[in-house]
PDB file of C-alpha atoms in Angstrom:
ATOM      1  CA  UNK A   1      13.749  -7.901   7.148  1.00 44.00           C
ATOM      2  CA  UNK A   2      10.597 -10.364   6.828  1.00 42.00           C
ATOM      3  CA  UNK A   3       8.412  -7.385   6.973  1.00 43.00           C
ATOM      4  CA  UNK A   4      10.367  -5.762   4.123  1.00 40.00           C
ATOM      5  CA  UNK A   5       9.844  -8.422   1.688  1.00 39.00           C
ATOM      6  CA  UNK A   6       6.941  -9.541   2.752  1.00 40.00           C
ATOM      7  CA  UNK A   7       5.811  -5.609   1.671  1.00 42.00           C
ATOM      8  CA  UNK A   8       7.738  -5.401  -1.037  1.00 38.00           C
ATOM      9  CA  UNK A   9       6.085  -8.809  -2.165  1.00 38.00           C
ATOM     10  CA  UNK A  10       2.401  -8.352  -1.512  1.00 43.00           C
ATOM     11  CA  UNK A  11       2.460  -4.450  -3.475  1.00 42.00           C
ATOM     12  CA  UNK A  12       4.112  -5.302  -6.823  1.00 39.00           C
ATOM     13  CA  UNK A  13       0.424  -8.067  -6.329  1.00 38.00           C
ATOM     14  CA  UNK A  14      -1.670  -5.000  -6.477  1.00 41.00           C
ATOM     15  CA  UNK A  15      -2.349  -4.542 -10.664  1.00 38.00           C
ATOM     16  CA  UNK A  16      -4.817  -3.483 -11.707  1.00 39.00           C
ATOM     17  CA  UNK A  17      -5.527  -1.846 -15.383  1.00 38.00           C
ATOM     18  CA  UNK A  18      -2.660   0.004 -16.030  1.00 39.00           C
ATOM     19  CA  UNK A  19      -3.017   4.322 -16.057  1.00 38.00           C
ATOM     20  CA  UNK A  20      -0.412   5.381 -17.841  1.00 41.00           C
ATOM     21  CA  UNK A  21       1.102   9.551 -17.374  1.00 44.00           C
ATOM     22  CA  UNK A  22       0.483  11.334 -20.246  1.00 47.00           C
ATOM     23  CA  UNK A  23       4.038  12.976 -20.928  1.00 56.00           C
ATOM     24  CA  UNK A  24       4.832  13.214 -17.530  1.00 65.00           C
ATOM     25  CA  UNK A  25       8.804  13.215 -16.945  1.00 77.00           C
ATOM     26  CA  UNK A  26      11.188  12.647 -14.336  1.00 81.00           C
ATOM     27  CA  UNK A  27      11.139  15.641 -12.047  1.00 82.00           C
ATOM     28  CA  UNK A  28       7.468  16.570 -12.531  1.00 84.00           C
ATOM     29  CA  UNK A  29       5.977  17.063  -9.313  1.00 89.00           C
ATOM     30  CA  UNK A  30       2.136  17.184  -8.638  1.00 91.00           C
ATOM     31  CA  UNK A  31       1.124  18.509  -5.099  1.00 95.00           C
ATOM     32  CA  UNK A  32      -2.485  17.325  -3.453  1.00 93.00           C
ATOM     33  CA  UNK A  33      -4.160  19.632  -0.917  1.00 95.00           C
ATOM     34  CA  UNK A  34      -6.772  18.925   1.227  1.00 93.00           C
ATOM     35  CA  UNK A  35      -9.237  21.244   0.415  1.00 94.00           C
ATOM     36  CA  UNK A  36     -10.530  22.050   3.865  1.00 94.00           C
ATOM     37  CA  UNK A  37      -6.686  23.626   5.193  1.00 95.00           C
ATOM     38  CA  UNK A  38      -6.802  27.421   5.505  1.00 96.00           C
ATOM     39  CA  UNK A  39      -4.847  29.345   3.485  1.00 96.00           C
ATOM     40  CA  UNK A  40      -1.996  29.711   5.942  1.00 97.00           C
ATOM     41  CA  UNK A  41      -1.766  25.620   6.291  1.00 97.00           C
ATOM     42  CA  UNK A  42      -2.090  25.451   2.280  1.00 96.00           C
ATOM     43  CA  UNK A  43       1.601  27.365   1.801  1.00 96.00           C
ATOM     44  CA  UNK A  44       3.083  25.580   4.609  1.00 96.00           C
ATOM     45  CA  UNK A  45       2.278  22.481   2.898  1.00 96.00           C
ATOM     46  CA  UNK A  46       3.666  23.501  -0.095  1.00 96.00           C
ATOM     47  CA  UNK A  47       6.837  24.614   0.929  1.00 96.00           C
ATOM     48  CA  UNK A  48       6.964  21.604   3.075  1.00 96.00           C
ATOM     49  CA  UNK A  49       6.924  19.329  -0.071  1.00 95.00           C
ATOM     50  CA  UNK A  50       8.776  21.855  -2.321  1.00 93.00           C
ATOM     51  CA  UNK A  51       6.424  23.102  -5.166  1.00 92.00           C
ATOM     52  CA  UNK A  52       7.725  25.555  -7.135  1.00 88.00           C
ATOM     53  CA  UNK A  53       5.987  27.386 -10.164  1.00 85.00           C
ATOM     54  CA  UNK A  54       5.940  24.204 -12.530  1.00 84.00           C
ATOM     55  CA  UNK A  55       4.216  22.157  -9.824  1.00 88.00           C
ATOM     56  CA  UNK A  56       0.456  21.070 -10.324  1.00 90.00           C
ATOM     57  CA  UNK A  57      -2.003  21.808  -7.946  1.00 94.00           C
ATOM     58  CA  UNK A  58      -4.870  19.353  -7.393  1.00 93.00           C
ATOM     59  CA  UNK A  59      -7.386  20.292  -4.637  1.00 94.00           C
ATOM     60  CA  UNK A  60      -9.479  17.506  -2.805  1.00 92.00           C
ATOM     61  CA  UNK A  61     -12.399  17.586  -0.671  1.00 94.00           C
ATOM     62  CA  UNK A  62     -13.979  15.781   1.915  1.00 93.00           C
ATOM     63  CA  UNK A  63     -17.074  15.042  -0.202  1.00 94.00           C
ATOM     64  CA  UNK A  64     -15.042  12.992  -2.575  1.00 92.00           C
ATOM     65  CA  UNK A  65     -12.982  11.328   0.209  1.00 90.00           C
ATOM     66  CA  UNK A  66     -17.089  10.204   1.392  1.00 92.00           C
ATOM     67  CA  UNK A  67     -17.233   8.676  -2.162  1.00 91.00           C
ATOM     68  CA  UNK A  68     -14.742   6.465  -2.294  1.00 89.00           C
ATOM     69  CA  UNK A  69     -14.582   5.428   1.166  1.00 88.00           C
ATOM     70  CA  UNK A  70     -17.743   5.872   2.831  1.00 91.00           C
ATOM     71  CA  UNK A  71     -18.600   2.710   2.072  1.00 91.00           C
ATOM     72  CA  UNK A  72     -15.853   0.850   3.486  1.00 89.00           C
ATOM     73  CA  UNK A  73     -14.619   3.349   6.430  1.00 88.00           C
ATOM     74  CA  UNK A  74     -17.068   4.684   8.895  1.00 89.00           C
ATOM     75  CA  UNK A  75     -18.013   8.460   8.331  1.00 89.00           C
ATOM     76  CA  UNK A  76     -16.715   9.619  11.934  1.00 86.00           C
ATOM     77  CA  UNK A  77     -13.074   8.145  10.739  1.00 83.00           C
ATOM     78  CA  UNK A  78     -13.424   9.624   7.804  1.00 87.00           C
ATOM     79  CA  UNK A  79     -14.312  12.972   9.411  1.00 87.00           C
ATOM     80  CA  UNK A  80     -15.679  16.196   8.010  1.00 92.00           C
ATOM     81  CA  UNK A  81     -12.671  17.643   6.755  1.00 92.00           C
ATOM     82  CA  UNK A  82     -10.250  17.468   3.833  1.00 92.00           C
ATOM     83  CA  UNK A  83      -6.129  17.886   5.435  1.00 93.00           C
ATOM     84  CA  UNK A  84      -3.820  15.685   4.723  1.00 90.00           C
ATOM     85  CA  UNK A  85      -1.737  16.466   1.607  1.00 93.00           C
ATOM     86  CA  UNK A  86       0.508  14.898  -0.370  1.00 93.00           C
ATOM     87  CA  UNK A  87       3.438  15.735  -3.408  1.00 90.00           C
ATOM     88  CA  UNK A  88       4.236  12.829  -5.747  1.00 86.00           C
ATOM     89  CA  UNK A  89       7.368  13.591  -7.595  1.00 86.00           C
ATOM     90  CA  UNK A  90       7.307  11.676 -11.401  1.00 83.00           C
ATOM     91  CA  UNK A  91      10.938   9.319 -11.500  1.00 83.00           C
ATOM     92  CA  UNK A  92      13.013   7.750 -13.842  1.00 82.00           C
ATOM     93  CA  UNK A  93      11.856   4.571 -15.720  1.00 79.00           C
ATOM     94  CA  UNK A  94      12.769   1.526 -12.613  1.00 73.00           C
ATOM     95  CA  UNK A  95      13.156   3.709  -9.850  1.00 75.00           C
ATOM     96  CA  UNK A  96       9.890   2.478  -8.044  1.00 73.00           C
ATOM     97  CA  UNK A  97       7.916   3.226  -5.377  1.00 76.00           C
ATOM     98  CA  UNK A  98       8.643   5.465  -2.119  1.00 81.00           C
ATOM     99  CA  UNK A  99       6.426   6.788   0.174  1.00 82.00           C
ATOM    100  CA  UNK A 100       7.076   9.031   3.439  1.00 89.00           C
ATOM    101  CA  UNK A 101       4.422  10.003   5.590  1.00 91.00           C
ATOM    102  CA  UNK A 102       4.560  12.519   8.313  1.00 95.00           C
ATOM    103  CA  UNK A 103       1.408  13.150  11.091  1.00 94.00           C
ATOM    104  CA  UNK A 104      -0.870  10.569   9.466  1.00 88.00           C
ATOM    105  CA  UNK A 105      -2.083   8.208  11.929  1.00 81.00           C
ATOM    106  CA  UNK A 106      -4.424   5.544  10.031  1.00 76.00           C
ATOM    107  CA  UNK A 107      -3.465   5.234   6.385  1.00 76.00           C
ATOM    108  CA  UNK A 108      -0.020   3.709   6.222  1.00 75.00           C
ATOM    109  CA  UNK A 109       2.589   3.492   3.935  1.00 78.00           C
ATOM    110  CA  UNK A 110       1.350   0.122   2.855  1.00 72.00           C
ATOM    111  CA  UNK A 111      -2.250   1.235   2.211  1.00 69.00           C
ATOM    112  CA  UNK A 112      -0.978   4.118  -0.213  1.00 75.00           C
ATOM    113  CA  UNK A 113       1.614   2.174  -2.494  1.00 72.00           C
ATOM    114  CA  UNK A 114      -1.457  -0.477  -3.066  1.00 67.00           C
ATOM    115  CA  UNK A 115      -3.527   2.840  -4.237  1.00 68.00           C
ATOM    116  CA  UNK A 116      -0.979   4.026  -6.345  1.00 71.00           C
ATOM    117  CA  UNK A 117      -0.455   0.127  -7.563  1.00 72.00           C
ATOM    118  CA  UNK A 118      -4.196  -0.351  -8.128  1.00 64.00           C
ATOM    119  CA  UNK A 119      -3.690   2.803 -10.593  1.00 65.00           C
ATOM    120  CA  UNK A 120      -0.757   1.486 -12.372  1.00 68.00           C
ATOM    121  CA  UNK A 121       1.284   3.771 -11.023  1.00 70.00           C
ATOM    122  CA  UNK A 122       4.859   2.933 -10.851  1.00 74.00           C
ATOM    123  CA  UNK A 123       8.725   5.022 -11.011  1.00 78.00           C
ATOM    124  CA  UNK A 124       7.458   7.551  -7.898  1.00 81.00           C
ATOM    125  CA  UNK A 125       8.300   9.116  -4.760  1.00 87.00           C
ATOM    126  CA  UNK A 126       5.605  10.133  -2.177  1.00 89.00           C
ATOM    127  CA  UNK A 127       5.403  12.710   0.647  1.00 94.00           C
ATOM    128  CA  UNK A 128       2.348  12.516   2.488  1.00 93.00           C
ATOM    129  CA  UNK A 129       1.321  15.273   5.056  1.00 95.00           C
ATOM    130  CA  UNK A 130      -0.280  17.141   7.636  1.00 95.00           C
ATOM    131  CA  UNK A 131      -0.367  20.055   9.433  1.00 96.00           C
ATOM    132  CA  UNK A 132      -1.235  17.960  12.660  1.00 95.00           C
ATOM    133  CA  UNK A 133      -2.179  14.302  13.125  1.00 93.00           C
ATOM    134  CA  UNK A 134      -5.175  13.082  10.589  1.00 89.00           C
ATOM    135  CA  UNK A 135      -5.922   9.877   9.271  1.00 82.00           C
ATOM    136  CA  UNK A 136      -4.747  10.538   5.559  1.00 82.00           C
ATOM    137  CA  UNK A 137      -7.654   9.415   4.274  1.00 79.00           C
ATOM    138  CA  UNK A 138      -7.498  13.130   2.130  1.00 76.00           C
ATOM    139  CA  UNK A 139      -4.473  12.284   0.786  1.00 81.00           C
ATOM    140  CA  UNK A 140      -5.293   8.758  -0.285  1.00 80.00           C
ATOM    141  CA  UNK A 141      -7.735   9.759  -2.098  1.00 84.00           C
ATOM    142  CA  UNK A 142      -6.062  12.711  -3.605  1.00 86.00           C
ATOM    143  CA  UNK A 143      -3.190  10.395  -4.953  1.00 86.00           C
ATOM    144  CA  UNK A 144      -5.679   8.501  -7.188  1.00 80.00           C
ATOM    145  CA  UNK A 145      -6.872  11.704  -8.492  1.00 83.00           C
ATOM    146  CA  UNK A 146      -3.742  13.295  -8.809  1.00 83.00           C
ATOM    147  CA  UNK A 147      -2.503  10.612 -11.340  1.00 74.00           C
ATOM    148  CA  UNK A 148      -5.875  10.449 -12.982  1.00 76.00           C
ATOM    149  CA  UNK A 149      -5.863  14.141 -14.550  1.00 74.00           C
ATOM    150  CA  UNK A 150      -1.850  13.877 -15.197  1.00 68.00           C
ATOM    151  CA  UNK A 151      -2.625  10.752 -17.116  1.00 61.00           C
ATOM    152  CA  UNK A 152      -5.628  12.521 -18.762  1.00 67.00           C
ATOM    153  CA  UNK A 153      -7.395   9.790 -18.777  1.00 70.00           C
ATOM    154  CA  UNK A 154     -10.488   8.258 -16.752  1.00 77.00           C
ATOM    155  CA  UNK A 155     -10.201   5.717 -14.351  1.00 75.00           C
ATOM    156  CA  UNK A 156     -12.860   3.705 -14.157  1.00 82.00           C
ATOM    157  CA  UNK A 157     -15.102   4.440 -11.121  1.00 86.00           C
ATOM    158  CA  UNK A 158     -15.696   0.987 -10.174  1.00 87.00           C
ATOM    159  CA  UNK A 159     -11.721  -0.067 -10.393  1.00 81.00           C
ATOM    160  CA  UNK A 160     -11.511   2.759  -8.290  1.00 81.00           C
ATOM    161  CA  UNK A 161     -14.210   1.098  -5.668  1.00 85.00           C
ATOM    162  CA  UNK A 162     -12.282  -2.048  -5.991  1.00 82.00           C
ATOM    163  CA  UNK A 163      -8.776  -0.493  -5.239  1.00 80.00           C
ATOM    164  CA  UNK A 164     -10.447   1.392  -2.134  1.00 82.00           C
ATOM    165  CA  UNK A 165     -12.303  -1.766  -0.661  1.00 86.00           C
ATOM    166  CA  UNK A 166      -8.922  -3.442  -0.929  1.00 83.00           C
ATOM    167  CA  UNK A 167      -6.975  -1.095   0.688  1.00 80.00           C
ATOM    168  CA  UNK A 168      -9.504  -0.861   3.698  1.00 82.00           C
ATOM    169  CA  UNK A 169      -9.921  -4.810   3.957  1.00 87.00           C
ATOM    170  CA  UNK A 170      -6.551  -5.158   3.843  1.00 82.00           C
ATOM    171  CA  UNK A 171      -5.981  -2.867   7.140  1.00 82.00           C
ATOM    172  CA  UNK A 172      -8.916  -4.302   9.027  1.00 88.00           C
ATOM    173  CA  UNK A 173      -7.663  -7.944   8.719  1.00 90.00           C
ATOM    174  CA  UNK A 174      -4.049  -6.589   9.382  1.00 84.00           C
ATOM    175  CA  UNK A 175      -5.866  -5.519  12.557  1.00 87.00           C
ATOM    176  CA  UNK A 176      -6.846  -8.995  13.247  1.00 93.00           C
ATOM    177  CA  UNK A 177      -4.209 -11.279  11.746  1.00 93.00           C
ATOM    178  CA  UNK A 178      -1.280  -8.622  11.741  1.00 87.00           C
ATOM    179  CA  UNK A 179      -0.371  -6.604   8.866  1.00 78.00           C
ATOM    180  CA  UNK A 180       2.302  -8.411   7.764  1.00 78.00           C
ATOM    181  CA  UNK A 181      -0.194 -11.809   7.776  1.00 86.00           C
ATOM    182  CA  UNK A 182      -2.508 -10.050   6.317  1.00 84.00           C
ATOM    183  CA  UNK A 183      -0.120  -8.398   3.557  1.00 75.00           C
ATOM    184  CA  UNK A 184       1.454 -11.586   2.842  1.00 78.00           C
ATOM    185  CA  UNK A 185      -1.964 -13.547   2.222  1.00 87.00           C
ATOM    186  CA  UNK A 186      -3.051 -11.184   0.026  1.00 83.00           C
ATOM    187  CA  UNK A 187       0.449 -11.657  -2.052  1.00 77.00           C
ATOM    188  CA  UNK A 188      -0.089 -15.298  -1.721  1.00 86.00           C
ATOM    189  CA  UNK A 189      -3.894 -15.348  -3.422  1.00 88.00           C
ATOM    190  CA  UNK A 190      -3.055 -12.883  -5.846  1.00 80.00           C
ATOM    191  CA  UNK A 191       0.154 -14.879  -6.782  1.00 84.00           C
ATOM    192  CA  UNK A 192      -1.885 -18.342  -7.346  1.00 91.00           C
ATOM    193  CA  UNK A 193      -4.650 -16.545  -9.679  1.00 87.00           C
ATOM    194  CA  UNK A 194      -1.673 -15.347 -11.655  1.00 82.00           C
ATOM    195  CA  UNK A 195       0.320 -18.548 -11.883  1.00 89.00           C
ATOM    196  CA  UNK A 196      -2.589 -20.470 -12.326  1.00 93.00           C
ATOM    197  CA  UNK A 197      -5.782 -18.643 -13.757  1.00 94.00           C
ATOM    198  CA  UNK A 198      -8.832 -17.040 -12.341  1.00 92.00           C
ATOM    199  CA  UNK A 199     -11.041 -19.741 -10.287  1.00 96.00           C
ATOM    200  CA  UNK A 200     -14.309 -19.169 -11.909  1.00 94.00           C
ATOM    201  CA  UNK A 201     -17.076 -19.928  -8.693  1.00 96.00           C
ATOM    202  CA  UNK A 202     -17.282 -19.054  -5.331  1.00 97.00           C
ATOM    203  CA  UNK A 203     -15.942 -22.402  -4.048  1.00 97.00           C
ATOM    204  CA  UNK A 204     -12.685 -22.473  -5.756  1.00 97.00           C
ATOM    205  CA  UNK A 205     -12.530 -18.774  -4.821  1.00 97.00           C
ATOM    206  CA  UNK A 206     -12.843 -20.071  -1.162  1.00 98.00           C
ATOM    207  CA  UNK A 207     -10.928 -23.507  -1.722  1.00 97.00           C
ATOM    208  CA  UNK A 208      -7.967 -21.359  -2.844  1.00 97.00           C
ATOM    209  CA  UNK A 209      -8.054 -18.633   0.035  1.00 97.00           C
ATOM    210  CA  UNK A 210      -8.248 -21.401   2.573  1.00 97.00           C
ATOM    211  CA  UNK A 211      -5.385 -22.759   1.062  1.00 97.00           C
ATOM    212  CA  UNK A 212      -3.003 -19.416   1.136  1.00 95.00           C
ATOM    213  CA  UNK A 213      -3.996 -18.818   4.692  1.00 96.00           C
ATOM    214  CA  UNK A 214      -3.444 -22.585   6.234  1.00 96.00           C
ATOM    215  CA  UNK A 215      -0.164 -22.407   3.926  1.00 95.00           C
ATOM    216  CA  UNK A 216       0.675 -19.060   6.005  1.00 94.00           C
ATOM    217  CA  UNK A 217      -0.483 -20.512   9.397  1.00 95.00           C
ATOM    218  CA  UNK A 218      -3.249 -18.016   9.485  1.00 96.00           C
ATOM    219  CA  UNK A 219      -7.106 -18.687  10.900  1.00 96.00           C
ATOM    220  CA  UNK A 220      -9.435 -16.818   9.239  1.00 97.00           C
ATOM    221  CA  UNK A 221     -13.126 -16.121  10.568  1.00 97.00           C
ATOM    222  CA  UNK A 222     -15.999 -17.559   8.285  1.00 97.00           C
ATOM    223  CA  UNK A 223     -16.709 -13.768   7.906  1.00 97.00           C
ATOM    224  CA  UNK A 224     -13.341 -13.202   6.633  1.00 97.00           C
ATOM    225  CA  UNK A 225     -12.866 -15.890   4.281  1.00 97.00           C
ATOM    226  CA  UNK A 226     -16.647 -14.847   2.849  1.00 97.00           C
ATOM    227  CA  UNK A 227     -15.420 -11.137   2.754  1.00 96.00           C
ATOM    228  CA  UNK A 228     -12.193 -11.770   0.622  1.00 96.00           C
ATOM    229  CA  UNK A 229     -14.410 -14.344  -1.660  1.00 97.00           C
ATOM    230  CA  UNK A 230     -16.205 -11.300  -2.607  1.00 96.00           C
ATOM    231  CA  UNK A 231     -13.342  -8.974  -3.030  1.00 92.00           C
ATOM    232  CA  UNK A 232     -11.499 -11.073  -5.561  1.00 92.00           C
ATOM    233  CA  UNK A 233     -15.105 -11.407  -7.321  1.00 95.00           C
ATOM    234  CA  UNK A 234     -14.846  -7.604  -7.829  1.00 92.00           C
ATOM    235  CA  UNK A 235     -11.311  -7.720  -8.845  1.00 85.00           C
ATOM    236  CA  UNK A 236     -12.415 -10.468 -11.804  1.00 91.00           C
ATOM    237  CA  UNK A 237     -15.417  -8.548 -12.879  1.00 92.00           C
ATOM    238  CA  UNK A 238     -12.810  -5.510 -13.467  1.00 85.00           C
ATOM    239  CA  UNK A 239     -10.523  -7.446 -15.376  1.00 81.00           C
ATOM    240  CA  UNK A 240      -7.344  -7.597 -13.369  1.00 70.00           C
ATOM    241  CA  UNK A 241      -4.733  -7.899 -15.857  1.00 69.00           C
ATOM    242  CA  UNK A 242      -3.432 -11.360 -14.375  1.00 71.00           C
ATOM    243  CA  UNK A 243      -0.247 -11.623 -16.978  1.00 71.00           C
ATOM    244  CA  UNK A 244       0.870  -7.981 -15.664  1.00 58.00           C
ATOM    245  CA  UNK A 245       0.181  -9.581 -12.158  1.00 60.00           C
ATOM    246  CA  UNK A 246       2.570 -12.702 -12.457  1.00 57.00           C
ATOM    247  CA  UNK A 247       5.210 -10.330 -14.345  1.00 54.00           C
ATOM    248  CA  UNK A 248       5.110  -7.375 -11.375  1.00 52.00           C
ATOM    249  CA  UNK A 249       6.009  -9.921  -8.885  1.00 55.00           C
ATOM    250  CA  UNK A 250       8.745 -11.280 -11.021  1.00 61.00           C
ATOM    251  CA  UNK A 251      10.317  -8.021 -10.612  1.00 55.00           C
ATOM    252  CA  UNK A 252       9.693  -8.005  -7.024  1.00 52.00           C
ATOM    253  CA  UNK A 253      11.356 -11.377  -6.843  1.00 61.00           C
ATOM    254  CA  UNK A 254      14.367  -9.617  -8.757  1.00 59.00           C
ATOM    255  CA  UNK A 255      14.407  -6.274  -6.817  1.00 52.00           C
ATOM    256  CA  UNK A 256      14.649  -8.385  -3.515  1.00 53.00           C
ATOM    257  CA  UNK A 257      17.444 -10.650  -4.674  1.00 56.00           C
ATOM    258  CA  UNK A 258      19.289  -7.217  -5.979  1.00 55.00           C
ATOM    259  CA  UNK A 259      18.865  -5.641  -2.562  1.00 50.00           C
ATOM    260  CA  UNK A 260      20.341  -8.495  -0.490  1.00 51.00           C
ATOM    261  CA  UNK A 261      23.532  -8.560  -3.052  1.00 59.00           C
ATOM    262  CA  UNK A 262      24.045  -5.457  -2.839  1.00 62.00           C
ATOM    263  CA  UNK A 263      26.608  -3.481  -0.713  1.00 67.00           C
ATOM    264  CA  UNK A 264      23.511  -1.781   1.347  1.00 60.00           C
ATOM    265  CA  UNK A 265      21.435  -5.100   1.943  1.00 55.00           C
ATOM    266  CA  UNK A 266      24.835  -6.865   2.836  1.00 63.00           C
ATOM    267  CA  UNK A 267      25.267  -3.943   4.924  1.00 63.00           C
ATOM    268  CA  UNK A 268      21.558  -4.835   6.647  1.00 53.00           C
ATOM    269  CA  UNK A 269      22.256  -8.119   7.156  1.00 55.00           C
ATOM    270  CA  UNK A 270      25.208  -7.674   8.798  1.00 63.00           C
ATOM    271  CA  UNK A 271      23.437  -5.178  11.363  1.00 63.00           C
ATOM    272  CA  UNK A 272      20.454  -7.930  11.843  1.00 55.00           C
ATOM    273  CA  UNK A 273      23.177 -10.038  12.498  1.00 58.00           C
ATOM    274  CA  UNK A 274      25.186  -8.236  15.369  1.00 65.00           C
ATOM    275  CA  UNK A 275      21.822  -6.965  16.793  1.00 59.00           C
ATOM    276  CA  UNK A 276      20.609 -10.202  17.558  1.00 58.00           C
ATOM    277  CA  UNK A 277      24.265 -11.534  18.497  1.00 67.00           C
ATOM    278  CA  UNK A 278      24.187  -8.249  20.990  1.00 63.00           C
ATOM    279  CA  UNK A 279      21.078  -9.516  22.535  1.00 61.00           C
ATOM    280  CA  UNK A 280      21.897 -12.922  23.181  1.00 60.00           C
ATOM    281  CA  UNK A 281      24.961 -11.766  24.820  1.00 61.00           C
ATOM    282  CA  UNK A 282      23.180  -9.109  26.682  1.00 63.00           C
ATOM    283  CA  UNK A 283      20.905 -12.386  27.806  1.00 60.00           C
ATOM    284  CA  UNK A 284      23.510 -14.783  28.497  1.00 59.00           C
ATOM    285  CA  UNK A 285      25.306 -11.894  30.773  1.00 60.00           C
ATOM    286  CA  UNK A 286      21.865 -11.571  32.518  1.00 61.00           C
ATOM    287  CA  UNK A 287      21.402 -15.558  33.277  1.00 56.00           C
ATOM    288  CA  UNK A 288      25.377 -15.157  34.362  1.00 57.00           C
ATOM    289  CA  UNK A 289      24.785 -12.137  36.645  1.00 57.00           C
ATOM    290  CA  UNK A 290      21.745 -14.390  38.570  1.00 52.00           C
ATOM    291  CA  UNK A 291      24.063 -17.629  38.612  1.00 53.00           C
ATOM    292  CA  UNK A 292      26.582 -15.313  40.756  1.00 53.00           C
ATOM    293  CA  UNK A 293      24.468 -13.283  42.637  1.00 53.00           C
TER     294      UNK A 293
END
């Protein structure tokens, strides 16, 4: 359950310029092939993810996936190859965010709902996919595309450097800290700058990560904390929209306190709870089997 909203906290953080879809409607679907499947893989992956004659094709290879991460992922994870593929299917207005991922073993769920965040993309459901197990990196970066010609409109290439730099920092740390730690800081940075302005030097930058991560009980490395200084320097020479910032995570506050009241997060809760009453019984019986023996 912490995990959840923790998540669920730390992506509606992740605002960047908004993108918006040029008449896109609920039920459009736009399918992302890596360009680098043969043709057989190409129309199993689209009948995996449904396309059908109104679906729009977007190719992507591995020279662009070398564009937007080579600088940030090294070039043997990255590979030589363009595979995974992905189908993101346009909802109604408030539905949010989904994602579903099957054989990719690197980018996760977390890492593609900040991409598609950074865009200002919002109301979607994802399928991501392989033929066998890749790293997704394909995909990511077809997802950003994807929305960019639907919108038909450019996203800027450096917001687009920013949102992949993120996304990869993120994961590292998450390596180091734990992803949740490492999701929840991030929430906890981005929430301060909202609530309470943009520092404008390098120390407050740092005085105000220090802060979030001794708040969260996390130790970060003096590389760390100079890494993330200069992360959130990027973000403010982009112009994060800071006011869309503080009002995405009001919803997030709301779509948390909606799932707990309702009938499925009551139904959650009361799982958690006889889970962890089954385990302390299944303890108890264990300490009582030893007393006897």
């Amino acid at each position: 359950m912490k995990k959840i909203l923790v998540s669920i906290m730390a992506f509606a953080l992740f605002a960047f310029p908004t993108i918006g879809l040029a008449d896109a409607a609920a039920g459009d679907k736009i399918i992302t092939l890596g360009k680098n499947l043969t043709e057989a893989q190409k129309q199993s992956m689209l009948a995996e993810m449904g396309a059908d004659d109104n679906s729009q094709v977007i190719e992507v290879t591995n020279e662009e996936e070398h564009k937007y991460l080579g600088n940030y992922i090294p070039k043997a994870q990255i590979g030589t190859k363009a595979i995974s593929s992905s189908a993101i299917t346009i909802e109604k207005s408030g539905s949010g965010l989904e994602v579903n991922t099957k054989n990719i073993n690197w980018v996760t769920d977390e890492m593609y709902l900040n991409a598609l965040m950074t865009a200002g993309v919002k109301d979607a459901t994802i399928q991501v996919t392989a033929p066998f197990e890749v790293s997704g990196t394909a995909a990511l970066t077809g997802l950003l595309k994807a929305y960019e010609v639907t919108s038909e409109e450019t996203i800027p290439e450096e917001v687009k450097q920013v949102a992949n730099e993120e996304l990869v920092k993120t994961a590292e740390l998450g390596d180091k800290v734990g992803e949740e730690n490492a999701s929840a800081l991030m929430a906890k940075i981005k929430e301060e700058i909202a609530n309470n302005g943009v520092p404008k030097t390098d120390a407050e930058f740092r005085e105000l990560i220090e802060k979030a991560a001794s708040d969260l009980g996390i130790t970060l490395s003096e590389e760390e904390i100079n890494s993330l200084v200069a992360l959130f320097n990027k973000m403010k020479d982009v112009n994060v929209d800071w006011d869309q910032v503080g009002q995405q995570l009001d919803k997030a506050k709301d779509k948390i306190s909606n799932f707990i009241d309702s009938e499925e997060g009551q139904n959650f809760l009361d799982q958690l709870k006889e889970f962890f009453i089954a385990l302390w019984d299944a303890i108890i019986s264990i300490f009582s089997n030893k007393d006897n023996a």
